[in-house]
mmCIF file of C-alpha atoms in Angstrom:
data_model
loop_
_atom_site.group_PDB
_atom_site.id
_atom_site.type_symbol
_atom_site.label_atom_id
_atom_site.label_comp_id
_atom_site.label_asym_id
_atom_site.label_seq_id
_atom_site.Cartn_x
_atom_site.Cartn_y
_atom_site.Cartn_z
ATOM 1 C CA UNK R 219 9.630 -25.461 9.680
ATOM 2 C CA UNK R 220 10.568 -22.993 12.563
ATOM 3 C CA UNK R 221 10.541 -19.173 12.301
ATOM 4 C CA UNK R 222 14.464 -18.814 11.686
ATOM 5 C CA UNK R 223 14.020 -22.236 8.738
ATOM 6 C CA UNK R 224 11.652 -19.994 6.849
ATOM 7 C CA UNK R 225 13.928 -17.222 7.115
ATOM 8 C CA UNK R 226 16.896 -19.364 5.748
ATOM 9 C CA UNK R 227 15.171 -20.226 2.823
ATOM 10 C CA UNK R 228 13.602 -16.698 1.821
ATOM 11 C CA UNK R 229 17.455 -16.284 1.764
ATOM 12 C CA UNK R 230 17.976 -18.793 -0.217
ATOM 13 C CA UNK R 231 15.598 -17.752 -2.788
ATOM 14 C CA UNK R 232 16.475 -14.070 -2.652
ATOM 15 C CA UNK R 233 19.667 -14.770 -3.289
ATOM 16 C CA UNK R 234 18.942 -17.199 -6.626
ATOM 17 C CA UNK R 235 16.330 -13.927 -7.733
ATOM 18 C CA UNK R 236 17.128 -10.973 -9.566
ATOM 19 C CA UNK R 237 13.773 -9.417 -10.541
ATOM 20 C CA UNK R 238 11.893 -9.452 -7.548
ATOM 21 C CA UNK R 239 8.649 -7.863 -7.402
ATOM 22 C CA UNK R 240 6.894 -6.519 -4.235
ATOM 23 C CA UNK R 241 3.417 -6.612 -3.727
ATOM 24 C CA UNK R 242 2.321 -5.393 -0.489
ATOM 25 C CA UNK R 243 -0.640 -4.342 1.688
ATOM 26 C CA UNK R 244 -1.746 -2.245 4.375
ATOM 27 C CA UNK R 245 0.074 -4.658 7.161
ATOM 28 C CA UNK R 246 3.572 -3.665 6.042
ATOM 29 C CA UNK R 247 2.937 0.187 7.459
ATOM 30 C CA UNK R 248 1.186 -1.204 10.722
ATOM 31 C CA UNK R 249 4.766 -1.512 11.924
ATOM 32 C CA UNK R 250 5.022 2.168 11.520
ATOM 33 C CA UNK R 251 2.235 2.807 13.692
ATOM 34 C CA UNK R 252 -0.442 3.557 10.943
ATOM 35 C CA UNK R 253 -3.932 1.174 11.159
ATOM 36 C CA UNK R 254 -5.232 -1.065 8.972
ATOM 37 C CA UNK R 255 -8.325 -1.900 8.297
ATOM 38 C CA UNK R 256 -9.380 -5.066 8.606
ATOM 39 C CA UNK R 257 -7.783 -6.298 11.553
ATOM 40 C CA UNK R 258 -9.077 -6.419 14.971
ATOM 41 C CA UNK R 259 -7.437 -2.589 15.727
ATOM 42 C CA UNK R 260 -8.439 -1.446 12.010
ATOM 43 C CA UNK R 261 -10.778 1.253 10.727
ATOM 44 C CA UNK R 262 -13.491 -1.225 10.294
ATOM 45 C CA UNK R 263 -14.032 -2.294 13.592
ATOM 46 C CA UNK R 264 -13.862 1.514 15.394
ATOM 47 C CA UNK R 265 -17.127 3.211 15.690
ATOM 48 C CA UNK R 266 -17.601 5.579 13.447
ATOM 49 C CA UNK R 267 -21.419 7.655 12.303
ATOM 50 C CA UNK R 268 -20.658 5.980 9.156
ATOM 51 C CA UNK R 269 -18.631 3.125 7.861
ATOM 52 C CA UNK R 270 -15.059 3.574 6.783
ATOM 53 C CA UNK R 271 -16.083 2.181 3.700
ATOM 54 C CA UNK R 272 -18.744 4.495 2.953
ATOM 55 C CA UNK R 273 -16.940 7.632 3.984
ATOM 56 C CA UNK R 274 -14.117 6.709 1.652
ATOM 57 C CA UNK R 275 -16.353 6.466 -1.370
ATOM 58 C CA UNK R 276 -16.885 8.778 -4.209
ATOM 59 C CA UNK R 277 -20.136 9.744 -3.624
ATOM 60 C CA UNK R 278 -19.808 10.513 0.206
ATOM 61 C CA UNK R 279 -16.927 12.697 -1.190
ATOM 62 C CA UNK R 280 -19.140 14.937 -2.584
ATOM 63 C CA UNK R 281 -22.255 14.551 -0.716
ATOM 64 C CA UNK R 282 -20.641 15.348 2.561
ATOM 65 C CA UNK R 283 -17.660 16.717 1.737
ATOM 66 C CA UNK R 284 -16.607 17.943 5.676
ATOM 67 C CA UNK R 285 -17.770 14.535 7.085
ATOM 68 C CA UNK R 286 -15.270 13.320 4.837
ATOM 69 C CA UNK R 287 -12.815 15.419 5.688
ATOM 70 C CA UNK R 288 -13.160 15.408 9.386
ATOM 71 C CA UNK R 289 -12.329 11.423 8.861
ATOM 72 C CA UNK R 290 -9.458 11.541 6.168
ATOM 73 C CA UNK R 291 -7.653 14.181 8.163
ATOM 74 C CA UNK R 292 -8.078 12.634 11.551
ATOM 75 C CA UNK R 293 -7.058 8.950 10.406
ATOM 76 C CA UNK R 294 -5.503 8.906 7.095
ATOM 77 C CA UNK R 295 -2.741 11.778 7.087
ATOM 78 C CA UNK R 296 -0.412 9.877 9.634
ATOM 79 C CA UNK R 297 2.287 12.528 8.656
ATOM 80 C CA UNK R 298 5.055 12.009 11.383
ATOM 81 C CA UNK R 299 5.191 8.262 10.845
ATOM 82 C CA UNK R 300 8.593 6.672 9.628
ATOM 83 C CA UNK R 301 9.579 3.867 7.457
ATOM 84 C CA UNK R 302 10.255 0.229 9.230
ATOM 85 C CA UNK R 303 12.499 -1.953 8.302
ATOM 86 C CA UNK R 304 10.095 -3.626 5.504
ATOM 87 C CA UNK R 305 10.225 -0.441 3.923
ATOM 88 C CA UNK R 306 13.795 0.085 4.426
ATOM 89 C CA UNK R 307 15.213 -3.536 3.463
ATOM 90 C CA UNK R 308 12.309 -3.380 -0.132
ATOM 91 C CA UNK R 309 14.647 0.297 -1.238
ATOM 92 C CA UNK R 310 18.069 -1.798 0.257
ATOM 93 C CA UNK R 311 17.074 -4.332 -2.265
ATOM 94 C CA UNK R 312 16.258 -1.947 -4.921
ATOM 95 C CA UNK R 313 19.368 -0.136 -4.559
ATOM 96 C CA UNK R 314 21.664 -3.762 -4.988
ATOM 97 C CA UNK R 315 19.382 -4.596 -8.491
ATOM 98 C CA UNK R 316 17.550 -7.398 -6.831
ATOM 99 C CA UNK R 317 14.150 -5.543 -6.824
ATOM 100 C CA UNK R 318 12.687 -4.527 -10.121
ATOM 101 C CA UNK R 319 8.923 -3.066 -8.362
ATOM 102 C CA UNK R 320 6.897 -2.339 -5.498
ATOM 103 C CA UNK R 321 3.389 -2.868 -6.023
ATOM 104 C CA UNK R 322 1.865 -1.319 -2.987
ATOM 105 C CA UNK R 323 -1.797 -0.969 -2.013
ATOM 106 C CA UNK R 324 -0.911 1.411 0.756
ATOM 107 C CA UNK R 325 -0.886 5.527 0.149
ATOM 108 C CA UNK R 326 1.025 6.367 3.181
ATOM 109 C CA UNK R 327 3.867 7.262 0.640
ATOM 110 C CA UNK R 328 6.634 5.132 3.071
ATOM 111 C CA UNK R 329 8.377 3.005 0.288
ATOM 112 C CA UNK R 330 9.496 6.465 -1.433
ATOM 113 C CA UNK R 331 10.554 8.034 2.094
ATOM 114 C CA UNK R 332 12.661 4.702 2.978
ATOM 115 C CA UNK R 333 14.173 5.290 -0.917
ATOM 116 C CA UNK R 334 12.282 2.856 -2.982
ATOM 117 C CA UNK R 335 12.430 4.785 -6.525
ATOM 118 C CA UNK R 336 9.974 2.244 -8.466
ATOM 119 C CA UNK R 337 6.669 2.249 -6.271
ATOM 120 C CA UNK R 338 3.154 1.739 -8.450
ATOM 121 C CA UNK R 339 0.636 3.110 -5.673
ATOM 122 C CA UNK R 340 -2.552 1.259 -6.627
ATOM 123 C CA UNK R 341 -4.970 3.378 -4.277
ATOM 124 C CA UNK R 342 -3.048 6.252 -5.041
ATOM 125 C CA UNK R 343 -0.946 8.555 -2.668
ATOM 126 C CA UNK R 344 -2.376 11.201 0.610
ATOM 127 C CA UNK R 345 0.769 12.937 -0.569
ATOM 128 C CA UNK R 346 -0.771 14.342 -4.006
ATOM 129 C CA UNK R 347 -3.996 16.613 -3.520
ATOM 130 C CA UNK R 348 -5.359 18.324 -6.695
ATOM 131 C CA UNK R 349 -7.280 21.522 -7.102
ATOM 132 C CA UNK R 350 -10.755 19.809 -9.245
ATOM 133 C CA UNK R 351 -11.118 23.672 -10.913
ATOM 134 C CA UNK R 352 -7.654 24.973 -11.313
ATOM 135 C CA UNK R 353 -5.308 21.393 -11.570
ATOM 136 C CA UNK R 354 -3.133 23.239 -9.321
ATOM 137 C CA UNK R 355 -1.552 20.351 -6.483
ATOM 138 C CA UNK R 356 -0.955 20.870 -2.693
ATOM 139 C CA UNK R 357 0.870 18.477 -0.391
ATOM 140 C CA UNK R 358 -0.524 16.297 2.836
ATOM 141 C CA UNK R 359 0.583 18.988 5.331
ATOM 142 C CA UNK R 360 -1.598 21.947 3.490
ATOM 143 C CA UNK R 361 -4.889 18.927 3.804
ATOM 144 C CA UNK R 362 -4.054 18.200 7.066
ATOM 145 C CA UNK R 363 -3.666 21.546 8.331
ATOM 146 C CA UNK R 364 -6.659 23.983 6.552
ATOM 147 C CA UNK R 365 -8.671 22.624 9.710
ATOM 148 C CA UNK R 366 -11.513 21.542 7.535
ATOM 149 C CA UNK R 367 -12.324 21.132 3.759
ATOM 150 C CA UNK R 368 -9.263 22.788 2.280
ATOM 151 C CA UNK R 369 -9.691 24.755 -0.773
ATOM 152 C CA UNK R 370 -7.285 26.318 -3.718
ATOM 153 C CA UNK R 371 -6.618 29.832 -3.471
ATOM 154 C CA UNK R 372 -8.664 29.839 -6.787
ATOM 155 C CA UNK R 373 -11.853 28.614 -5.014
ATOM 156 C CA UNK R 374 -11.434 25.491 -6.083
ATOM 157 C CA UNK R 375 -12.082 22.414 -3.578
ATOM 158 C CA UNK R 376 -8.875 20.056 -3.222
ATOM 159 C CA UNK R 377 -9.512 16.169 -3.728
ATOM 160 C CA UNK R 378 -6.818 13.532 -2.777
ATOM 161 C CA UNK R 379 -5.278 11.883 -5.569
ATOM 162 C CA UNK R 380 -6.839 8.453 -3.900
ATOM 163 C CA UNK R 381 -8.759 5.893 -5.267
ATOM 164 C CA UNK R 382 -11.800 5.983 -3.431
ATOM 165 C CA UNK R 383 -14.428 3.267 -3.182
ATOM 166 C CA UNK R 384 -16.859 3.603 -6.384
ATOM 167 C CA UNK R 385 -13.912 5.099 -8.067
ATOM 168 C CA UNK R 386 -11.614 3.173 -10.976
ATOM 169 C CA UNK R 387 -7.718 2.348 -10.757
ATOM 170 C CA UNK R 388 -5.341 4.374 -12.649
ATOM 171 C CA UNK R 389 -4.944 2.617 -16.159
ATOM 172 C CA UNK R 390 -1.176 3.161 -16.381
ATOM 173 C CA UNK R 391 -0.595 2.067 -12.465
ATOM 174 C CA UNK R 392 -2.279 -1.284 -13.435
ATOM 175 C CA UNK R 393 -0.353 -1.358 -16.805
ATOM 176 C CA UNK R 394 3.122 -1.126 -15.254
ATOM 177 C CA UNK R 395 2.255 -3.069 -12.224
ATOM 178 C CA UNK R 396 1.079 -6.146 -14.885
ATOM 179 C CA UNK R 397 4.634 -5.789 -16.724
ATOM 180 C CA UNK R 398 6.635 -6.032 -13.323
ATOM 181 C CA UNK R 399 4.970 -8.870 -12.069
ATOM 182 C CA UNK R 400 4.920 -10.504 -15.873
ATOM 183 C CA UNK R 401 9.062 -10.239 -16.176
ATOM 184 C CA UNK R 402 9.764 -10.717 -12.423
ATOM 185 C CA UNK R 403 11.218 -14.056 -11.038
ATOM 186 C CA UNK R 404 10.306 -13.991 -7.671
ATOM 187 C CA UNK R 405 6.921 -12.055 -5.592
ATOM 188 C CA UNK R 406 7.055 -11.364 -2.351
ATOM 189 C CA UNK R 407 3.389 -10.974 -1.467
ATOM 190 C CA UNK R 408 3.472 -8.723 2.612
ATOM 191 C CA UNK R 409 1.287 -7.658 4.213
ATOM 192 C CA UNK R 410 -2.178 -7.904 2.751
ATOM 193 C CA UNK R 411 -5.219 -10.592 3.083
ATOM 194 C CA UNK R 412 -5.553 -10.496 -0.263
ATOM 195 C CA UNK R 413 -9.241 -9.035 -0.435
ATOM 196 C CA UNK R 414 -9.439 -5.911 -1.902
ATOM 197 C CA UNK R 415 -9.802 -6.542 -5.598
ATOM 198 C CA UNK R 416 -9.363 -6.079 -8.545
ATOM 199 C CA UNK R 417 -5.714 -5.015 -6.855
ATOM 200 C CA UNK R 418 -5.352 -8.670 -5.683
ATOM 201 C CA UNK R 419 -6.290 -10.263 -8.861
ATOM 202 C CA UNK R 420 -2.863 -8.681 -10.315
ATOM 203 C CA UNK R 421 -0.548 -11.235 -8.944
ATOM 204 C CA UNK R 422 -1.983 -13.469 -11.080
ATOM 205 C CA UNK R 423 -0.205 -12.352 -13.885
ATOM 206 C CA UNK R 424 3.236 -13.180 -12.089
ATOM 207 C CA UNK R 425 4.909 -16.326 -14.215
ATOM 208 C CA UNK R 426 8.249 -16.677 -12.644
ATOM 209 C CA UNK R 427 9.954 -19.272 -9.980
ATOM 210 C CA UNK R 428 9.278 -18.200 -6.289
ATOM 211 C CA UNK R 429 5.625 -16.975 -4.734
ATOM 212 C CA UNK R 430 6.790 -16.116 -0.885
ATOM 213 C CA UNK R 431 3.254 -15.095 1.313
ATOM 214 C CA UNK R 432 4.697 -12.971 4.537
ATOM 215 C CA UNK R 433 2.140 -11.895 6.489
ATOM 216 C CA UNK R 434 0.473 -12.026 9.901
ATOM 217 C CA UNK R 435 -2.505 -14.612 9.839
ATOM 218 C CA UNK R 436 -4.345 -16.022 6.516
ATOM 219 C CA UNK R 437 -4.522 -14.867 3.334
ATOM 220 C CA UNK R 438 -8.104 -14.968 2.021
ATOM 221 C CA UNK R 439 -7.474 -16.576 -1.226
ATOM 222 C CA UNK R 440 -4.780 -19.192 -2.232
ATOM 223 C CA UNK R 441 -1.736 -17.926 -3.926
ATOM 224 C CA UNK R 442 -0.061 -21.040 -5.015
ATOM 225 C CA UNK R 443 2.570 -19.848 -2.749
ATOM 226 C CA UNK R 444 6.327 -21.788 -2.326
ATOM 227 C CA UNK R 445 6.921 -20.438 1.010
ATOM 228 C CA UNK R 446 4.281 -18.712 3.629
ATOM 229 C CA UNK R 447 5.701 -17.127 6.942
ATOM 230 C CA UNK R 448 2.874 -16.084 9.492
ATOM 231 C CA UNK R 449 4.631 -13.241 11.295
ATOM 232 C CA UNK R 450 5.272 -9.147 11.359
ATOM 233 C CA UNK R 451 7.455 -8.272 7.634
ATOM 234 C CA UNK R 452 9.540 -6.179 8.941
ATOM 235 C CA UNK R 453 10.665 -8.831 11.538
ATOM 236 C CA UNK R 454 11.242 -11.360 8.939
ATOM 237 C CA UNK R 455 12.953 -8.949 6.088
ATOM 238 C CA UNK R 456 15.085 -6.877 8.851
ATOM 239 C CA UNK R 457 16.947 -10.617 8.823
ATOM 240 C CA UNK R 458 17.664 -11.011 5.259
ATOM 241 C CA UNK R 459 20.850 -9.957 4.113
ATOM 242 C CA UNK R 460 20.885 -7.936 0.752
ATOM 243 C CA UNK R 461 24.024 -9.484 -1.269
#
């Protein structure tokens, strides 16, 4: 089947859906200019002292708390990036009733700026950042900008609300994500190999007609899928016509 085939028939099966669910991955904001990580431009093949993976853990967090810092601030507050048109066509469909849920591993906070209202951020969001004394919350820019490990005016030290490696998903994310995908009758699964667990194990709980895969090379696991397009999402979804 050619590029513009596949297309036609995502159409087709948009168009016979009307509680899509969303479940997407880090390669739906690479449009936007913001890295992933496991491709060949990712975070996890730059050289770093330390490994992404470690300096986005729990303990690193608070064993060295500026190394930390100095990472998440230079490569994980990508504040002047926009939504693409994955982002913009998911809220599109949203707004028309077609889209019950986006299920997003990301925590760029896109889907919400393109208009998406029902977003379940898995890994959590850069754009929430909690004083651990006080409770009181501060926004990206105030992280970003402190210039170092940013503080509450209490004295307090700021954490992202992120899920950090070592660290548990939220159990009412998972609970709402679980319902969305267990009432939906279509998934769109964009932009993700499918290897970060247990927030790939959740589409298993999807029952309905259509599994669609739309994403640039392999999955790493098999997802039973109707209809797999190997290409860029927002390339594929800008052509789908919400209706």
């Amino acid at each position: 089947m050619s590029l513009q085939e596949q297309i036609a028939e995502l159409q087709r099966m948009i168009d016979e859906s009307h509680r899509i669910v969303f479940f997407g991955g880090a390669g739906v904001s690479t449009e936007s200019g913001i890295p992933d990580f496991r491709s060949v431009d990712g975070l996890y093949n730059q050289k770093y002292d330390y490994p992404p993976e470690v300096i986005l853990s729990h303990s690193f967090f608070f064993d060295q708390t500026e190394e930390f810092y100095k990472f998440y601030q230079d490569k994980m507050l990508a504040l002047d990036k926009l939504p693409n048109p994955a982002h913009r066509k998911l809220a599109e469909l949203e707004q028309a009733g077609k889209l019950t849920a986006v299920i997003t591993q990301n925590i760029d906070g896109l889907h919400q700026a393109a208009g998406s209202r029902t977003v379940y951020e898995l890994h959590g969001s850069v754009h929430r950042n909690y004083c651990r004394k006080c409770g009181k919350m501060y926004d990206a820019q105030y992280v970003k900008d402190c210039g170092g490990v940013p503080y509450c005016t209490c004295g307090g030290l700021i954490k992202p609300d992120v899920v950090l490696y070592e660290e548990s998903l939220d159990g009412t994310t998972i609970e709402r994500s679980v319902q969305a995908l267990s009432e939906a009758d279509m998934m769109i699964i964009g932009g993700t190999s499918l290897a970060v667990y247990p927030a790939a194990g959740l589409i298993n709980y999807f029952r309905g007609k259509y599994v669609v895969v739309i994403n640039k090379g392999q999955t790493s696991r098999s997802t039973r899928a109707d209809l797999t397009i190997d290409g860029p999402i927002g390339k594929v979804l800008d052509q789908v016509v919400v209706r």
